[in-house]
PDB file of C-alpha atoms in Angstrom:
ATOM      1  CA  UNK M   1       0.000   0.000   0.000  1.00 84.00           C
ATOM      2  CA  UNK M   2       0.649   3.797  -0.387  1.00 89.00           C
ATOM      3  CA  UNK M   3       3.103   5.002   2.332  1.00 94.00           C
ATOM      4  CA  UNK M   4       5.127   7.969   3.415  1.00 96.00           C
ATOM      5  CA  UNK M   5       8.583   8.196   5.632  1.00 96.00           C
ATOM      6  CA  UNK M   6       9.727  11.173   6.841  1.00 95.00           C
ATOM      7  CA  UNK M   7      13.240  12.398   8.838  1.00 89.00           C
ATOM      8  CA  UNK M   8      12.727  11.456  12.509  1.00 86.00           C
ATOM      9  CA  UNK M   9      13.148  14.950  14.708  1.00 87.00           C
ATOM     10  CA  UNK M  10      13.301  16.732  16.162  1.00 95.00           C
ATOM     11  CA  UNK M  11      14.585  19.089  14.200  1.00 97.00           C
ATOM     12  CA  UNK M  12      16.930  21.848  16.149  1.00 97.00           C
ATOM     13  CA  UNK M  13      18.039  24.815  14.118  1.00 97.00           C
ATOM     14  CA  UNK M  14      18.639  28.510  15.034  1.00 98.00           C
ATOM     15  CA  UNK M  15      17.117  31.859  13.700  1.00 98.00           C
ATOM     16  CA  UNK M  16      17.823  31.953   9.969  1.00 97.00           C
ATOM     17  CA  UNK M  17      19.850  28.590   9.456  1.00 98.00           C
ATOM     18  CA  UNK M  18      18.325  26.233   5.973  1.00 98.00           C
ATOM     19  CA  UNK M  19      16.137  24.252   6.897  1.00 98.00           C
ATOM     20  CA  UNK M  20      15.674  20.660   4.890  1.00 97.00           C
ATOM     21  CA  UNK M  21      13.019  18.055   5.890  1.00 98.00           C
ATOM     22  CA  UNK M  22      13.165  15.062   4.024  1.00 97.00           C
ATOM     23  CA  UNK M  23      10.409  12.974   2.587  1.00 98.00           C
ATOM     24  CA  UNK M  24       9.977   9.827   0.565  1.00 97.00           C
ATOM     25  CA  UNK M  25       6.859   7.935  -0.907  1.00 96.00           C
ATOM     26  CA  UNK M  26       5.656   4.629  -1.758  1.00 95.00           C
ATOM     27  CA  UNK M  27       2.563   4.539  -4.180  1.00 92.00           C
ATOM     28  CA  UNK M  28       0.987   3.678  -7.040  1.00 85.00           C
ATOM     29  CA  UNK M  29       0.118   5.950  -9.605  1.00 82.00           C
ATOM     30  CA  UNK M  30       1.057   9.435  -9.223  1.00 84.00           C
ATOM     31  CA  UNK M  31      -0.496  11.010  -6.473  1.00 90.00           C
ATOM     32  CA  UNK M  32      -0.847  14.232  -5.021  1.00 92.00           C
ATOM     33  CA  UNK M  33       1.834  14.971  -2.619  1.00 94.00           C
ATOM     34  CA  UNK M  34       1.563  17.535   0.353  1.00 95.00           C
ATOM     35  CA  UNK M  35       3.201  19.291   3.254  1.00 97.00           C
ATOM     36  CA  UNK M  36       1.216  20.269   6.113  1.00 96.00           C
ATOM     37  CA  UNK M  37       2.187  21.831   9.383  1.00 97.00           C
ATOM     38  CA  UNK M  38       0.594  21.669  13.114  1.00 94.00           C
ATOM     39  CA  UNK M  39       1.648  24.335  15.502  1.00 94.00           C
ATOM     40  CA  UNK M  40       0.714  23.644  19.348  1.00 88.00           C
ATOM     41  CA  UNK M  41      -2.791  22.731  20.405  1.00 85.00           C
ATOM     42  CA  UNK M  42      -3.963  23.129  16.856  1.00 88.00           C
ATOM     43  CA  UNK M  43      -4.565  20.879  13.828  1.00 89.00           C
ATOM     44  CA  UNK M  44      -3.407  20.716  10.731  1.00 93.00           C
ATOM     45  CA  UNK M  45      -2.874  23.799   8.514  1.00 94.00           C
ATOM     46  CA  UNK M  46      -2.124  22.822   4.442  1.00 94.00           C
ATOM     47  CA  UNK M  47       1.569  24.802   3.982  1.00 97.00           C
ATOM     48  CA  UNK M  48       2.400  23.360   0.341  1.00 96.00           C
ATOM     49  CA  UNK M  49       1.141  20.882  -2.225  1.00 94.00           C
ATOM     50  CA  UNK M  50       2.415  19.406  -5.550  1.00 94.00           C
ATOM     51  CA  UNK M  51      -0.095  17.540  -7.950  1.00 91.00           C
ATOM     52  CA  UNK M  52       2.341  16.086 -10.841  1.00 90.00           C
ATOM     53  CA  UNK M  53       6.026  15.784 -11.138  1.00 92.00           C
ATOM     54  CA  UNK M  54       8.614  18.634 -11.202  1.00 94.00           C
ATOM     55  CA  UNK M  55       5.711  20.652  -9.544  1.00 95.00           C
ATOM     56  CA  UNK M  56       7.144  22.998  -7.122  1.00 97.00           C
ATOM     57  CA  UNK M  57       5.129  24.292  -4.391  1.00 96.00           C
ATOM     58  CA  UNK M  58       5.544  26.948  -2.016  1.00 97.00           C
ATOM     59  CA  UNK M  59       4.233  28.905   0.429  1.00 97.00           C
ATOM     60  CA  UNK M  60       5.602  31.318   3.532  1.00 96.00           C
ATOM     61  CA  UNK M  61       8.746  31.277   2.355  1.00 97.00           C
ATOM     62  CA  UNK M  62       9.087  27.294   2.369  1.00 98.00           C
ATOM     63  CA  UNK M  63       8.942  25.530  -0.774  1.00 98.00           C
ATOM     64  CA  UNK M  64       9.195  21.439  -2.261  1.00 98.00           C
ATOM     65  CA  UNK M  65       9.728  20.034  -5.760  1.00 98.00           C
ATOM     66  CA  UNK M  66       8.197  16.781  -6.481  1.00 97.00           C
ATOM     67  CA  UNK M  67      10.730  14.615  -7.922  1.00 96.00           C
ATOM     68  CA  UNK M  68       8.944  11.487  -9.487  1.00 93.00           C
ATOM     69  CA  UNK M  69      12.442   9.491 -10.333  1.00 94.00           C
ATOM     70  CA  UNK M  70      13.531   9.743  -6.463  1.00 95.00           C
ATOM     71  CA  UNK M  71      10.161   9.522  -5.329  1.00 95.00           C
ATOM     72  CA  UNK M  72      10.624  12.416  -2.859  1.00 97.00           C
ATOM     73  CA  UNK M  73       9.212  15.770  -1.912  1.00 98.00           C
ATOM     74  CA  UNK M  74      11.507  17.586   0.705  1.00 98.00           C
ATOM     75  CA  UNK M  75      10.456  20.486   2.269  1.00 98.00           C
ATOM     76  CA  UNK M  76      13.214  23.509   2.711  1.00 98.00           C
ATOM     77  CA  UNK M  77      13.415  26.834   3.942  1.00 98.00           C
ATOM     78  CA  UNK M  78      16.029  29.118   3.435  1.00 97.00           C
ATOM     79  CA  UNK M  79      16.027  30.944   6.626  1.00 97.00           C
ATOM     80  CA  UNK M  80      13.937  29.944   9.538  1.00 98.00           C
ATOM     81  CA  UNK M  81      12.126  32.063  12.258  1.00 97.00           C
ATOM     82  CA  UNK M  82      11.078  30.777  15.557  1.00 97.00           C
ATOM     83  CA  UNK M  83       7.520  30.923  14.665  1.00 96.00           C
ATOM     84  CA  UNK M  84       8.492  28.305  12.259  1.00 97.00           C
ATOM     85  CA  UNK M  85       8.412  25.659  15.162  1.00 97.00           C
ATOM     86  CA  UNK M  86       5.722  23.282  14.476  1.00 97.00           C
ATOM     87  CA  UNK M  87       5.250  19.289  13.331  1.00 95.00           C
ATOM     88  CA  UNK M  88       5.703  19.131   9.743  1.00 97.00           C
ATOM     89  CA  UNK M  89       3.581  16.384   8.166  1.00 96.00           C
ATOM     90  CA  UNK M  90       4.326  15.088   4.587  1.00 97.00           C
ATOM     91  CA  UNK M  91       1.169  13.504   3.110  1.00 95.00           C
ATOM     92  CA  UNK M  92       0.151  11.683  -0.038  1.00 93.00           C
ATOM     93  CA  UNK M  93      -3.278  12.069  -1.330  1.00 90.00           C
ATOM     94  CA  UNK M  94      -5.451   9.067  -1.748  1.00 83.00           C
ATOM     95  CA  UNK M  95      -8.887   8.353  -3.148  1.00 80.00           C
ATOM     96  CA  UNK M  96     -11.577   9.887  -1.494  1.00 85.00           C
ATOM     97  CA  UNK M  97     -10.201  13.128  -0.624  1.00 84.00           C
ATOM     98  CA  UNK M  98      -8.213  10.894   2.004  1.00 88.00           C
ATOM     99  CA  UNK M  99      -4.319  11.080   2.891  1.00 92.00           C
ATOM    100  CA  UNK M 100      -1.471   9.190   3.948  1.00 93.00           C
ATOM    101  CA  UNK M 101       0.649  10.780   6.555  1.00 94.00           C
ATOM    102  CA  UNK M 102       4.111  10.377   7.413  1.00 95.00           C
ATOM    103  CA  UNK M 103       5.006  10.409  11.304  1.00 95.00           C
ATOM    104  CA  UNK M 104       5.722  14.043  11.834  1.00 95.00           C
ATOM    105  CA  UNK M 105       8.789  16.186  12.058  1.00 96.00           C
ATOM    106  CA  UNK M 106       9.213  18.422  15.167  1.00 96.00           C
ATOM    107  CA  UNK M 107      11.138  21.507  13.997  1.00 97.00           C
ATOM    108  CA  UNK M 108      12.560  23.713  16.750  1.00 97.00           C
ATOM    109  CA  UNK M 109      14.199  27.281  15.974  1.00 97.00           C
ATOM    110  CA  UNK M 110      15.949  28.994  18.378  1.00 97.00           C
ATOM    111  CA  UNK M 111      16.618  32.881  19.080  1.00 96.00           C
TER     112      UNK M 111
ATOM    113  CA  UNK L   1     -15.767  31.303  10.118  1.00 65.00           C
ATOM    114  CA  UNK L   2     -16.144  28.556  12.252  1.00 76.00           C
ATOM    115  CA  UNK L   3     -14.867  25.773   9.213  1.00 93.00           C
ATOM    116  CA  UNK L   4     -14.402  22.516  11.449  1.00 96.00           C
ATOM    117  CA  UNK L   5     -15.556  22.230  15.033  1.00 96.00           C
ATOM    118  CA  UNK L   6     -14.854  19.090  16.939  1.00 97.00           C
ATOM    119  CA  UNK L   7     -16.607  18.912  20.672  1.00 97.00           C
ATOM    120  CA  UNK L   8     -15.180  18.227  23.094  1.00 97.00           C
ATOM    121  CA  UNK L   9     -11.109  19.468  23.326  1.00 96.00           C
ATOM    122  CA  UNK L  10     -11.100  16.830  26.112  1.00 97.00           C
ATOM    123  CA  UNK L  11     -12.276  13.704  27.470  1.00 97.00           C
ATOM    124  CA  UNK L  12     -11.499  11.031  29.733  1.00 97.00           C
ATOM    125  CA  UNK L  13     -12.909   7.446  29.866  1.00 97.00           C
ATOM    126  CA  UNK L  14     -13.110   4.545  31.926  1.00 98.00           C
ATOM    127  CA  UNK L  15     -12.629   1.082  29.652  1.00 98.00           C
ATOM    128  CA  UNK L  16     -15.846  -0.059  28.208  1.00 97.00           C
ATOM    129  CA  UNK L  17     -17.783   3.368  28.009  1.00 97.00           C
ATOM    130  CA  UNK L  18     -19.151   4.771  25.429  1.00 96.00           C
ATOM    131  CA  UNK L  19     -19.141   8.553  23.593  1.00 96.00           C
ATOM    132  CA  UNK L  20     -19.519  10.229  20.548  1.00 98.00           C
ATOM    133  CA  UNK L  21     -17.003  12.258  19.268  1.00 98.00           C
ATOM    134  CA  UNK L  22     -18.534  15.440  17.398  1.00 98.00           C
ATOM    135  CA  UNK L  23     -17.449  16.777  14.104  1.00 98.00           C
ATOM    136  CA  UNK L  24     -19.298  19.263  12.254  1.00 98.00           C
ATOM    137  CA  UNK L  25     -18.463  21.366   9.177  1.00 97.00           C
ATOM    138  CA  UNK L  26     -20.189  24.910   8.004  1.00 96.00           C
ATOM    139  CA  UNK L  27     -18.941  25.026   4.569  1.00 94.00           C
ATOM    140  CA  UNK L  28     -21.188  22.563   2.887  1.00 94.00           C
ATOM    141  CA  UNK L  29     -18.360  20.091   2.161  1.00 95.00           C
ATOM    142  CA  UNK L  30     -19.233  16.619   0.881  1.00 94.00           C
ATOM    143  CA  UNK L  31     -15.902  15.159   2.127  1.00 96.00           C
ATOM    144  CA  UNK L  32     -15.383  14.563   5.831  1.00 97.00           C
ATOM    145  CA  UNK L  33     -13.296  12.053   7.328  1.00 97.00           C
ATOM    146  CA  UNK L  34     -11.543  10.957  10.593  1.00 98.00           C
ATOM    147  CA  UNK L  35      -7.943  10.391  11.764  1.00 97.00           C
ATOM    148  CA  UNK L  36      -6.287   9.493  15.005  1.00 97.00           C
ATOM    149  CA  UNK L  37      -2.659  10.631  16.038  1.00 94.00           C
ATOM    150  CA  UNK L  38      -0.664   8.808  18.280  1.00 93.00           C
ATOM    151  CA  UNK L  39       2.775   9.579  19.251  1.00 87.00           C
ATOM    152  CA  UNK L  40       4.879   8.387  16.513  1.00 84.00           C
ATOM    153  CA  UNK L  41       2.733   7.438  14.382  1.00 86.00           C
ATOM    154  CA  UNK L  42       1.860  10.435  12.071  1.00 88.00           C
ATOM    155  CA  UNK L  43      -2.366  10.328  11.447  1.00 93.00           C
ATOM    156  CA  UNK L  44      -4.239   7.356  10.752  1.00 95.00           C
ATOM    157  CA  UNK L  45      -7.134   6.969   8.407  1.00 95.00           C
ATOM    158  CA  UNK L  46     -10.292   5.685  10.754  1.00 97.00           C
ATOM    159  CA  UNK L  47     -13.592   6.609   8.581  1.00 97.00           C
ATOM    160  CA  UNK L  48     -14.349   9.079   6.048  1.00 96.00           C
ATOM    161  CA  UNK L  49     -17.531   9.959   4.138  1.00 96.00           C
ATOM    162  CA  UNK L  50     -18.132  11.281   0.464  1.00 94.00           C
ATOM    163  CA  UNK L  51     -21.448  12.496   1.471  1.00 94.00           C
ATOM    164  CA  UNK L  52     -24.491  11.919   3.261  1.00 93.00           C
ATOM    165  CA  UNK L  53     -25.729   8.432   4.164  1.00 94.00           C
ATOM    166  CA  UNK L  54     -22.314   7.575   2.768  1.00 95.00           C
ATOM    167  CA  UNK L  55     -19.366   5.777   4.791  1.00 97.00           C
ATOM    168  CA  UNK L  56     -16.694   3.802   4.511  1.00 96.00           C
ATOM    169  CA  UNK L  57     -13.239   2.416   6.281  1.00 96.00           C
ATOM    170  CA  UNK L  58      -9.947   3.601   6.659  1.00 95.00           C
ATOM    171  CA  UNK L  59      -6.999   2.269   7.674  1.00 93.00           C
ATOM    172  CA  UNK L  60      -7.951   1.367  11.353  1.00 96.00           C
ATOM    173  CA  UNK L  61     -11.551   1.168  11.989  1.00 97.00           C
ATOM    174  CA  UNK L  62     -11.782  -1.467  14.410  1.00 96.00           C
ATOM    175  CA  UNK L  63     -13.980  -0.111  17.574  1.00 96.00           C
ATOM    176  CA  UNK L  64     -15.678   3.160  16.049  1.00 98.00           C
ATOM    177  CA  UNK L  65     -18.599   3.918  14.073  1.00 97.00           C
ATOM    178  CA  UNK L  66     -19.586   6.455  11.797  1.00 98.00           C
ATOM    179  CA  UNK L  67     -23.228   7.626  10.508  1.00 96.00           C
ATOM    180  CA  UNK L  68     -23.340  10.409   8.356  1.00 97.00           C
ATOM    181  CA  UNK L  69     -27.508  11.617   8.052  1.00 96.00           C
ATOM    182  CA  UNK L  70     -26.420  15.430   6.805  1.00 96.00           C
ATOM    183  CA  UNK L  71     -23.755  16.866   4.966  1.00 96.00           C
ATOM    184  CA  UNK L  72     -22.660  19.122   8.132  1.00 97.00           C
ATOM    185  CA  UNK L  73     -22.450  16.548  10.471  1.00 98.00           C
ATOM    186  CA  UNK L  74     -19.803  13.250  10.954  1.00 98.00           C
ATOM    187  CA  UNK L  75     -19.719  11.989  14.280  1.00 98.00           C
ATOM    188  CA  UNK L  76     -17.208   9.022  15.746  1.00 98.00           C
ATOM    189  CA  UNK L  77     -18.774   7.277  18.335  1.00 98.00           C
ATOM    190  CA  UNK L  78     -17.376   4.563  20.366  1.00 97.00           C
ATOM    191  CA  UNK L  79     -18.987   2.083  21.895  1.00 92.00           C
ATOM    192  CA  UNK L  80     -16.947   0.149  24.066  1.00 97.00           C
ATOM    193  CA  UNK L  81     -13.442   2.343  24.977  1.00 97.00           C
ATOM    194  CA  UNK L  82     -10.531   0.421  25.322  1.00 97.00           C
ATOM    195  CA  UNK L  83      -7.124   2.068  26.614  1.00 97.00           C
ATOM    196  CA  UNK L  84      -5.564   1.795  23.209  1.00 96.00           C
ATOM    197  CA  UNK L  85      -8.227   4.009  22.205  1.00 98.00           C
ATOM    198  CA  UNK L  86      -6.064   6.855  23.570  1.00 98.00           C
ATOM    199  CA  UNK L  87      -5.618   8.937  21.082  1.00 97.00           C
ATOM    200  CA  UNK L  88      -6.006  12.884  19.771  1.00 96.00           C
ATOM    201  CA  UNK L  89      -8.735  12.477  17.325  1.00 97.00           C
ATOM    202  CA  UNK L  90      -9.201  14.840  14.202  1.00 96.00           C
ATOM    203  CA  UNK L  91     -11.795  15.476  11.614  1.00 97.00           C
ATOM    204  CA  UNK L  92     -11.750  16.917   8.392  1.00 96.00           C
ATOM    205  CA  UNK L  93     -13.431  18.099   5.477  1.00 96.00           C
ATOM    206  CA  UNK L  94     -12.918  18.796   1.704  1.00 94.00           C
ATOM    207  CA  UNK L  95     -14.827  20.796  -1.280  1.00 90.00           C
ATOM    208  CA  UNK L  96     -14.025  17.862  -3.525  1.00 85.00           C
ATOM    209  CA  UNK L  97     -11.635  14.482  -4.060  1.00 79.00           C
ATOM    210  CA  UNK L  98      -9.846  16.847  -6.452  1.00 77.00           C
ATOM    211  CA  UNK L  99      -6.061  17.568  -5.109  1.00 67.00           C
ATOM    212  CA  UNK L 100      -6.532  21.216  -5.534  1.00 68.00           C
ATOM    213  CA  UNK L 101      -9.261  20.714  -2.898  1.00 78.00           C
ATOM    214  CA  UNK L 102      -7.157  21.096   0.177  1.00 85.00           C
ATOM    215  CA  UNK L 103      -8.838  19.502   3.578  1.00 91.00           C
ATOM    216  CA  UNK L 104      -9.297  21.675   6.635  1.00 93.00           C
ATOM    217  CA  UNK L 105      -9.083  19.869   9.842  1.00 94.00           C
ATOM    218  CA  UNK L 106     -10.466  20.749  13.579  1.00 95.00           C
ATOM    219  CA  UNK L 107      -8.172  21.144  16.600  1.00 93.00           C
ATOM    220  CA  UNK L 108      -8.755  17.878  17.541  1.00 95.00           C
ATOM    221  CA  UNK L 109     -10.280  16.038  20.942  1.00 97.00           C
ATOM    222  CA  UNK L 110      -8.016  14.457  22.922  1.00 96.00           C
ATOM    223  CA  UNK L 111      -9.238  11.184  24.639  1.00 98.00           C
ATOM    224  CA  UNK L 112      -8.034   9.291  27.363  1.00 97.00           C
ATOM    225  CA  UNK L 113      -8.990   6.158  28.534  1.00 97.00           C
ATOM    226  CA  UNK L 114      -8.141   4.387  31.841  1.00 97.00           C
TER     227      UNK L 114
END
């Protein structure tokens, strides 16, 4: 079946270092792919999404290419800020308006 | 714009209750579903709907039920708790199946049962 694996965190960076999540996929087809992030005591927030290959999206400054021949979709940032700490979930989409999750990235910026 | 609500934040349970977990959506989506997240685990798949009087299963639907009688409603009930029902549970709802369809999820209950 469809699956997603994603870096273990957490994630420790400080104020403006890169920032590279990686994610990989297993599925068949060529699904949607997607990034979402959950900040604390909320759920989850869409941050990017990709529907075909070499798609890139992007959004707040973070941005992923969907790369069909690796079968990957990491998420970077070029310079974080602490309000960047959150759980970064990669996702696949399935049928049914239904997704796949990865386990979850903590990311942690300091001052 | 209230998009998802999900009553209540909390709950506790003694094993072998029962409760319904409340999901309701006020932007006339036909696509709701259910997810649990456990520590490590990322979200599962538990239910999901593609419209009224129309359910199926996810990935781990063993102990909860689903009805879904209008399109704003999609409650999770339980009907016999079991500790490894601990969990924070969250709904969500989409427009469409279409990717460009994003879904928008509640804040989630979290359940614990001793």
């Amino acid at each position: 079946g469809d699956s997603v694996t994603q870096m273990e965190g957490p994630v420790t960076l400080s104020e403006e270092a890169f920032l590279t999540i990686n994610c990989t996929y297993t599925a068949t087809g060529y699904p949607s792919l997607f990034w979402y992030v959950q900040y604390p005591g909320e759920g989850l927030q869409l941050l990017l999404k990709a529907t075909k290959a070499d798609d890139k999206g992007s959004n707040k400054g973070f941005e992923a290419t969907y790369r069909k021949e690796t079968t990957s979709f990491h998420l970077e940032k070029g310079s974080v800020q602490v309000s960047d700490s959150a759980v970064y979930f990669c996702a696949l989409g399935g049928g049914y308006s239904t997704l796949t999750f990865g386990k979850g990235t903590m990311l942690l910026v300091s001052p | 714009n209230a998009g998802v609500t999900q009553t209540p934040k909390f709950q506790v349970l003694k094993t072998g209750q029962s409760m319904t977990l409340q999901c309701a959506q006020d932007m006339n989506h036909e696509y709701m579903s259910w997810y649990r997240q456990d520590p490590g685990m990322g979200l599962r798949l538990i239910h999901y709907s593609v419209g009224a009087g129309i359910t199926d299963q996810g990935e781990v639907p063993n102990g909860y039920n689903v009805s879904r009688s209008t399109t704003e409603d999609f409650p999770l009930r339980l009907l016999s708790a079991a500790p490894s029902q601990t969990s924070v549970y969250f709904c969500a709802s989409s427009y469409s199946a279409e990717p460009n369809s994003p879904l928008h999820f509640g804040n989630g209950t979290r359940l614990t049962v001793t």
